Amino acid sequence: MTMSVDRRGTATWLTIDRPEALNALDGPTKQALVEALREAAEDPDVRAVALTGAGRAFCVGQDLRELEEGYREGRAPDFAAELERHYAPICKLLAGMPKPTVAVVNGVAAGAGVSLALACDLRLASDTARWRLAFSGIALVPDAGSTWHLPRVVGLSRAMEIALLGDWVDADQALRFGLVNRVWPADDFPRQAEAAVAALAAGPTLAFARTKALFRDHLGTDLAGALAGEAEAQVASGQTKDHLEGVTAFLEKRPPTFQGA
Ligand code: LHQ
């Protein structure tokens, strides 16, 4: 197995498990990721999805060794097919996941590994994690959704810096750039990340799903459209059990217990 799926309470943890190749994405790993993400999306008992890597890396993107034979013969891979078969579905599944997605960035992230982290809602990182877009190192353009996500996450100027200057981004810089949401010391990172994911998995899942969809949809909407979208989503949110529980808990001066329904 090149990827493990681990249920921890109401969260599911997907761990890319090829530490000897720094969790580079070969065909079976990408296929396993597509399937695991589909299952997580459809399973109502899963209320948050964490994506992480085994060993010292998060993920270093496409497995270049898998493509070695063609390159040695002077042929580039069929990029259109590669991207359509796995990277686009993975990116869309992460972005459209009707529950929070968290990249738990335990170490090096490069190439499409950065793209996967960017497609998640939040990025939590160890202070040993470092980031490099890496595509320019092999004369490619950023892919797997990173041309869409990166400027939106860090702004156009920093996206240009990360893509064109190509330097490593360390934990401090990643935090300053807004590339990551939280950084913790490596020894405390597993505990902190697990607690953060568990808190998300205990949240108002349907409201979270609608929040995600509204933010993404409204990136291309004017204010009037956004107000209309919010109203529609709020009507639906108002009819959930979790809304009733949230208000009741407030009135009773106790923390709410959300069921994700
Ligand atoms: C790897 C890889 C790797 C295979 C380390 N593949 N084995 C491209 C094409 C097609 C379609 C769609 O999109 C893409 C986009 C992409 O994602 S292109 C790939 C972008 N990623 C990279 O260019 C990163 C390449 N890796 C590196 O530059 C280094 O490994 C870094 C700087 C990440 C880490 O360096 P070190 O800490 O010095 O480790 P290492 O280089 O010794 O790597 C450890 C092992 O991992 C090594 O295997 P070996 O058998 O020699 O011990 C590497 O070959 C393997 N590995 N990245 N992408």
PDB file of N, CA, C and O in Angstrom, residues 140-191:
ATOM      1  N   LEU A 140       8.831  23.369 -16.082  1.00  0.00           N
ATOM      2  CA  LEU A 140       7.389  23.181 -16.262  1.00  0.00           C
ATOM      3  C   LEU A 140       6.657  24.349 -15.598  1.00  0.00           C
ATOM      4  O   LEU A 140       7.254  25.112 -14.828  1.00  0.00           O
ATOM      5  N   VAL A 141       5.389  24.454 -15.899  1.00  0.00           N
ATOM      6  CA  VAL A 141       4.562  25.461 -15.221  1.00  0.00           C
ATOM      7  C   VAL A 141       3.927  24.811 -13.992  1.00  0.00           C
ATOM      8  O   VAL A 141       3.735  23.579 -13.963  1.00  0.00           O
ATOM      9  N   PRO A 142       3.601  25.606 -12.971  1.00  0.00           N
ATOM     10  CA  PRO A 142       2.904  25.028 -11.813  1.00  0.00           C
ATOM     11  C   PRO A 142       1.581  24.411 -12.283  1.00  0.00           C
ATOM     12  O   PRO A 142       0.893  24.989 -13.127  1.00  0.00           O
ATOM     13  N   ASP A 143       1.267  23.221 -11.735  1.00  0.00           N
ATOM     14  CA  ASP A 143       0.017  22.586 -12.166  1.00  0.00           C
ATOM     15  C   ASP A 143      -0.736  22.026 -10.957  1.00  0.00           C
ATOM     16  O   ASP A 143      -0.446  22.399  -9.812  1.00  0.00           O
ATOM     17  N   ALA A 144      -1.674  21.137 -11.223  1.00  0.00           N
ATOM     18  CA  ALA A 144      -2.526  20.536 -10.183  1.00  0.00           C
ATOM     19  C   ALA A 144      -3.230  21.634  -9.366  1.00  0.00           C
ATOM     20  O   ALA A 144      -3.369  21.526  -8.153  1.00  0.00           O
ATOM     21  N   GLY A 145      -3.645  22.688 -10.064  1.00  0.00           N
ATOM     22  CA  GLY A 145      -4.457  23.726  -9.431  1.00  0.00           C
ATOM     23  C   GLY A 145      -3.668  24.839  -8.775  1.00  0.00           C
ATOM     24  O   GLY A 145      -4.257  25.812  -8.291  1.00  0.00           O
ATOM     25  N   SER A 146      -2.330  24.750  -8.800  1.00  0.00           N
ATOM     26  CA  SER A 146      -1.579  25.751  -8.021  1.00  0.00           C
ATOM     27  C   SER A 146      -1.566  27.134  -8.665  1.00  0.00           C
ATOM     28  O   SER A 146      -1.406  28.129  -7.962  1.00  0.00           O
ATOM     29  N   THR A 147      -1.781  27.231  -9.993  1.00  0.00           N
ATOM     30  CA  THR A 147      -1.851  28.582 -10.573  1.00  0.00           C
ATOM     31  C   THR A 147      -3.141  29.279 -10.142  1.00  0.00           C
ATOM     32  O   THR A 147      -3.226  30.495 -10.140  1.00  0.00           O
ATOM     33  N   TRP A 148      -4.128  28.475  -9.789  1.00  0.00           N
ATOM     34  CA  TRP A 148      -5.401  29.047  -9.302  1.00  0.00           C
ATOM     35  C   TRP A 148      -5.293  29.353  -7.811  1.00  0.00           C
ATOM     36  O   TRP A 148      -5.667  30.433  -7.369  1.00  0.00           O
ATOM     37  N   HIS A 149      -4.764  28.375  -7.051  1.00  0.00           N
ATOM     38  CA  HIS A 149      -4.778  28.538  -5.593  1.00  0.00           C
ATOM     39  C   HIS A 149      -3.699  29.484  -5.074  1.00  0.00           C
ATOM     40  O   HIS A 149      -3.950  30.282  -4.177  1.00  0.00           O
ATOM     41  N   LEU A 150      -2.480  29.335  -5.587  1.00  0.00           N
ATOM     42  CA  LEU A 150      -1.365  30.060  -4.945  1.00  0.00           C
ATOM     43  C   LEU A 150      -1.571  31.585  -4.904  1.00  0.00           C
ATOM     44  O   LEU A 150      -1.442  32.183  -3.831  1.00  0.00           O
ATOM     45  N   PRO A 151      -1.929  32.240  -6.034  1.00  0.00           N
ATOM     46  CA  PRO A 151      -2.136  33.695  -5.942  1.00  0.00           C
ATOM     47  C   PRO A 151      -3.291  34.066  -5.013  1.00  0.00           C
ATOM     48  O   PRO A 151      -3.276  35.119  -4.396  1.00  0.00           O
ATOM     49  N   ARG A 152      -4.275  33.189  -4.924  1.00  0.00           N
ATOM     50  CA  ARG A 152      -5.401  33.486  -4.029  1.00  0.00           C
ATOM     51  C   ARG A 152      -5.012  33.307  -2.571  1.00  0.00           C
ATOM     52  O   ARG A 152      -5.556  33.949  -1.692  1.00  0.00           O
ATOM     53  N   VAL A 153      -4.088  32.403  -2.311  1.00  0.00           N
ATOM     54  CA  VAL A 153      -3.669  32.146  -0.925  1.00  0.00           C
ATOM     55  C   VAL A 153      -2.654  33.193  -0.459  1.00  0.00           C
ATOM     56  O   VAL A 153      -2.777  33.740   0.634  1.00  0.00           O
ATOM     57  N   VAL A 154      -1.663  33.508  -1.298  1.00  0.00           N
ATOM     58  CA  VAL A 154      -0.578  34.396  -0.830  1.00  0.00           C
ATOM     59  C   VAL A 154      -0.541  35.738  -1.553  1.00  0.00           C
ATOM     60  O   VAL A 154       0.266  36.597  -1.184  1.00  0.00           O
ATOM     61  N   GLY A 155      -1.385  35.942  -2.575  1.00  0.00           N
ATOM     62  CA  GLY A 155      -1.327  37.169  -3.373  1.00  0.00           C
ATOM     63  C   GLY A 155      -0.416  36.978  -4.582  1.00  0.00           C
ATOM     64  O   GLY A 155       0.477  36.128  -4.578  1.00  0.00           O
ATOM     65  N   LEU A 156      -0.656  37.816  -5.588  1.00  0.00           N
ATOM     66  CA  LEU A 156       0.027  37.636  -6.872  1.00  0.00           C
ATOM     67  C   LEU A 156       1.547  37.830  -6.771  1.00  0.00           C
ATOM     68  O   LEU A 156       2.326  37.055  -7.324  1.00  0.00           O
ATOM     69  N   SER A 157       1.952  38.855  -6.003  1.00  0.00           N
ATOM     70  CA  SER A 157       3.377  39.165  -5.946  1.00  0.00           C
ATOM     71  C   SER A 157       4.158  38.008  -5.313  1.00  0.00           C
ATOM     72  O   SER A 157       5.219  37.601  -5.803  1.00  0.00           O
ATOM     73  N   ARG A 158       3.618  37.485  -4.221  1.00  0.00           N
ATOM     74  CA  ARG A 158       4.321  36.374  -3.559  1.00  0.00           C
ATOM     75  C   ARG A 158       4.232  35.094  -4.368  1.00  0.00           C
ATOM     76  O   ARG A 158       5.165  34.289  -4.361  1.00  0.00           O
ATOM     77  N   ALA A 159       3.114  34.908  -5.061  1.00  0.00           N
ATOM     78  CA  ALA A 159       3.004  33.729  -5.938  1.00  0.00           C
ATOM     79  C   ALA A 159       4.092  33.790  -7.005  1.00  0.00           C
ATOM     80  O   ALA A 159       4.762  32.789  -7.291  1.00  0.00           O
ATOM     81  N   MET A 160       4.291  34.985  -7.561  1.00  0.00           N
ATOM     82  CA  MET A 160       5.348  35.162  -8.574  1.00  0.00           C
ATOM     83  C   MET A 160       6.713  34.856  -7.960  1.00  0.00           C
ATOM     84  O   MET A 160       7.540  34.179  -8.569  1.00  0.00           O
ATOM     85  N   GLU A 161       6.920  35.370  -6.749  1.00  0.00           N
ATOM     86  CA  GLU A 161       8.205  35.150  -6.068  1.00  0.00           C
ATOM     87  C   GLU A 161       8.459  33.655  -5.874  1.00  0.00           C
ATOM     88  O   GLU A 161       9.538  33.140  -6.189  1.00  0.00           O
ATOM     89  N   ILE A 162       7.450  32.981  -5.359  1.00  0.00           N
ATOM     90  CA  ILE A 162       7.604  31.542  -5.078  1.00  0.00           C
ATOM     91  C   ILE A 162       7.837  30.764  -6.373  1.00  0.00           C
ATOM     92  O   ILE A 162       8.660  29.846  -6.429  1.00  0.00           O
ATOM     93  N   ALA A 163       7.112  31.141  -7.438  1.00  0.00           N
ATOM     94  CA  ALA A 163       7.211  30.377  -8.691  1.00  0.00           C
ATOM     95  C   ALA A 163       8.456  30.737  -9.495  1.00  0.00           C
ATOM     96  O   ALA A 163       9.089  29.857 -10.082  1.00  0.00           O
ATOM     97  N   LEU A 164       8.798  32.029  -9.531  1.00  0.00           N
ATOM     98  CA  LEU A 164       9.876  32.449 -10.444  1.00  0.00           C
ATOM     99  C   LEU A 164      11.253  32.456  -9.781  1.00  0.00           C
ATOM    100  O   LEU A 164      12.232  32.039 -10.385  1.00  0.00           O
ATOM    101  N   LEU A 165      11.323  32.922  -8.537  1.00  0.00           N
ATOM    102  CA  LEU A 165      12.631  32.893  -7.863  1.00  0.00           C
ATOM    103  C   LEU A 165      12.963  31.469  -7.430  1.00  0.00           C
ATOM    104  O   LEU A 165      14.119  31.073  -7.415  1.00  0.00           O
ATOM    105  N   GLY A 166      11.922  30.741  -7.060  1.00  0.00           N
ATOM    106  CA  GLY A 166      12.101  29.303  -6.820  1.00  0.00           C
ATOM    107  C   GLY A 166      12.842  28.939  -5.550  1.00  0.00           C
ATOM    108  O   GLY A 166      13.241  27.782  -5.369  1.00  0.00           O
ATOM    109  N   ASP A 167      13.030  29.911  -4.635  1.00  0.00           N
ATOM    110  CA  ASP A 167      13.752  29.601  -3.402  1.00  0.00           C
ATOM    111  C   ASP A 167      12.905  28.697  -2.497  1.00  0.00           C
ATOM    112  O   ASP A 167      11.685  28.664  -2.612  1.00  0.00           O
ATOM    113  N   TRP A 168      13.584  28.051  -1.581  1.00  0.00           N
ATOM    114  CA  TRP A 168      12.863  27.324  -0.538  1.00  0.00           C
ATOM    115  C   TRP A 168      12.135  28.330   0.351  1.00  0.00           C
ATOM    116  O   TRP A 168      12.675  29.397   0.668  1.00  0.00           O
ATOM    117  N   VAL A 169      10.922  27.996   0.745  1.00  0.00           N
ATOM    118  CA  VAL A 169      10.166  28.801   1.708  1.00  0.00           C
ATOM    119  C   VAL A 169      10.190  28.023   3.019  1.00  0.00           C
ATOM    120  O   VAL A 169       9.724  26.881   3.071  1.00  0.00           O
ATOM    121  N   ASP A 170      10.787  28.639   4.050  1.00  0.00           N
ATOM    122  CA  ASP A 170      10.836  27.916   5.336  1.00  0.00           C
ATOM    123  C   ASP A 170       9.590  28.229   6.161  1.00  0.00           C
ATOM    124  O   ASP A 170       8.710  28.987   5.713  1.00  0.00           O
ATOM    125  N   ALA A 171       9.519  27.652   7.361  1.00  0.00           N
ATOM    126  CA  ALA A 171       8.292  27.747   8.152  1.00  0.00           C
ATOM    127  C   ALA A 171       7.953  29.197   8.505  1.00  0.00           C
ATOM    128  O   ALA A 171       6.786  29.607   8.401  1.00  0.00           O
ATOM    129  N   ASP A 172       8.967  29.977   8.884  1.00  0.00           N
ATOM    130  CA  ASP A 172       8.712  31.374   9.254  1.00  0.00           C
ATOM    131  C   ASP A 172       8.166  32.165   8.080  1.00  0.00           C
ATOM    132  O   ASP A 172       7.202  32.910   8.200  1.00  0.00           O
ATOM    133  N   GLN A 173       8.830  31.968   6.934  1.00  0.00           N
ATOM    134  CA  GLN A 173       8.382  32.673   5.731  1.00  0.00           C
ATOM    135  C   GLN A 173       6.980  32.224   5.335  1.00  0.00           C
ATOM    136  O   GLN A 173       6.150  33.049   4.962  1.00  0.00           O
ATOM    137  N   ALA A 174       6.741  30.924   5.423  1.00  0.00           N
ATOM    138  CA  ALA A 174       5.433  30.383   5.034  1.00  0.00           C
ATOM    139  C   ALA A 174       4.333  31.023   5.884  1.00  0.00           C
ATOM    140  O   ALA A 174       3.257  31.357   5.386  1.00  0.00           O
ATOM    141  N   LEU A 175       4.644  31.230   7.148  1.00  0.00           N
ATOM    142  CA  LEU A 175       3.680  31.852   8.052  1.00  0.00           C
ATOM    143  C   LEU A 175       3.496  33.322   7.676  1.00  0.00           C
ATOM    144  O   LEU A 175       2.366  33.817   7.600  1.00  0.00           O
ATOM    145  N   ARG A 176       4.584  33.998   7.397  1.00  0.00           N
ATOM    146  CA  ARG A 176       4.493  35.419   7.025  1.00  0.00           C
ATOM    147  C   ARG A 176       3.748  35.592   5.707  1.00  0.00           C
ATOM    148  O   ARG A 176       2.995  36.531   5.534  1.00  0.00           O
ATOM    149  N   PHE A 177       3.973  34.687   4.774  1.00  0.00           N
ATOM    150  CA  PHE A 177       3.315  34.770   3.461  1.00  0.00           C
ATOM    151  C   PHE A 177       1.825  34.420   3.550  1.00  0.00           C
ATOM    152  O   PHE A 177       1.082  34.666   2.619  1.00  0.00           O
ATOM    153  N   GLY A 178       1.422  33.772   4.635  1.00  0.00           N
ATOM    154  CA  GLY A 178       0.043  33.277   4.693  1.00  0.00           C
ATOM    155  C   GLY A 178      -0.120  31.962   3.941  1.00  0.00           C
ATOM    156  O   GLY A 178      -1.224  31.509   3.672  1.00  0.00           O
ATOM    157  N   LEU A 179       1.022  31.344   3.612  1.00  0.00           N
ATOM    158  CA  LEU A 179       0.974  30.048   2.929  1.00  0.00           C
ATOM    159  C   LEU A 179       0.482  28.964   3.893  1.00  0.00           C
ATOM    160  O   LEU A 179      -0.186  28.013   3.491  1.00  0.00           O
ATOM    161  N   VAL A 180       0.834  29.106   5.172  1.00  0.00           N
ATOM    162  CA  VAL A 180       0.339  28.175   6.195  1.00  0.00           C
ATOM    163  C   VAL A 180      -0.455  28.947   7.243  1.00  0.00           C
ATOM    164  O   VAL A 180      -0.251  30.142   7.444  1.00  0.00           O
ATOM    165  N   ASN A 181      -1.363  28.207   7.891  1.00  0.00           N
ATOM    166  CA  ASN A 181      -2.203  28.823   8.927  1.00  0.00           C
ATOM    167  C   ASN A 181      -1.585  28.738  10.311  1.00  0.00           C
ATOM    168  O   ASN A 181      -1.768  29.617  11.150  1.00  0.00           O
ATOM    169  N   ARG A 182      -0.872  27.647  10.577  1.00  0.00           N
ATOM    170  CA  ARG A 182      -0.240  27.452  11.883  1.00  0.00           C
ATOM    171  C   ARG A 182       1.080  26.713  11.685  1.00  0.00           C
ATOM    172  O   ARG A 182       1.175  25.845  10.815  1.00  0.00           O
ATOM    173  N   VAL A 183       2.057  27.042  12.532  1.00  0.00           N
ATOM    174  CA  VAL A 183       3.320  26.283  12.579  1.00  0.00           C
ATOM    175  C   VAL A 183       3.564  25.899  14.021  1.00  0.00           C
ATOM    176  O   VAL A 183       3.424  26.743  14.925  1.00  0.00           O
ATOM    177  N   TRP A 184       3.919  24.631  14.251  1.00  0.00           N
ATOM    178  CA  TRP A 184       4.266  24.176  15.595  1.00  0.00           C
ATOM    179  C   TRP A 184       5.640  23.496  15.587  1.00  0.00           C
ATOM    180  O   TRP A 184       6.040  22.939  14.542  1.00  0.00           O
ATOM    181  N   PRO A 185       6.346  23.507  16.722  1.00  0.00           N
ATOM    182  CA  PRO A 185       7.624  22.776  16.789  1.00  0.00           C
ATOM    183  C   PRO A 185       7.402  21.301  16.450  1.00  0.00           C
ATOM    184  O   PRO A 185       6.373  20.730  16.827  1.00  0.00           O
ATOM    185  N   ALA A 186       8.379  20.719  15.763  1.00  0.00           N
ATOM    186  CA  ALA A 186       8.217  19.348  15.251  1.00  0.00           C
ATOM    187  C   ALA A 186       7.803  18.357  16.335  1.00  0.00           C
ATOM    188  O   ALA A 186       6.964  17.478  16.091  1.00  0.00           O
ATOM    189  N   ASP A 187       8.379  18.493  17.548  1.00  0.00           N
ATOM    190  CA  ASP A 187       8.084  17.470  18.565  1.00  0.00           C
ATOM    191  C   ASP A 187       6.636  17.556  19.067  1.00  0.00           C
ATOM    192  O   ASP A 187       6.077  16.551  19.513  1.00  0.00           O
ATOM    193  N   ASP A 188       6.031  18.716  18.958  1.00  0.00           N
ATOM    194  CA  ASP A 188       4.662  18.875  19.420  1.00  0.00           C
ATOM    195  C   ASP A 188       3.662  18.844  18.259  1.00  0.00           C
ATOM    196  O   ASP A 188       2.444  18.871  18.471  1.00  0.00           O
ATOM    197  N   PHE A 189       4.207  18.786  17.025  1.00  0.00           N
ATOM    198  CA  PHE A 189       3.357  18.940  15.843  1.00  0.00           C
ATOM    199  C   PHE A 189       2.255  17.876  15.720  1.00  0.00           C
ATOM    200  O   PHE A 189       1.087  18.223  15.501  1.00  0.00           O
ATOM    201  N   PRO A 190       2.590  16.556  15.889  1.00  0.00           N
ATOM    202  CA  PRO A 190       1.530  15.553  15.728  1.00  0.00           C
ATOM    203  C   PRO A 190       0.353  15.797  16.675  1.00  0.00           C
ATOM    204  O   PRO A 190      -0.815  15.713  16.269  1.00  0.00           O
ATOM    205  N   ARG A 191       0.663  16.134  17.921  1.00  0.00           N
ATOM    206  CA  ARG A 191      -0.395  16.351  18.917  1.00  0.00           C
ATOM    207  C   ARG A 191      -1.254  17.574  18.553  1.00  0.00           C
ATOM    208  O   ARG A 191      -2.481  17.519  18.565  1.00  0.00           O
TER     209      ARG A 191
END
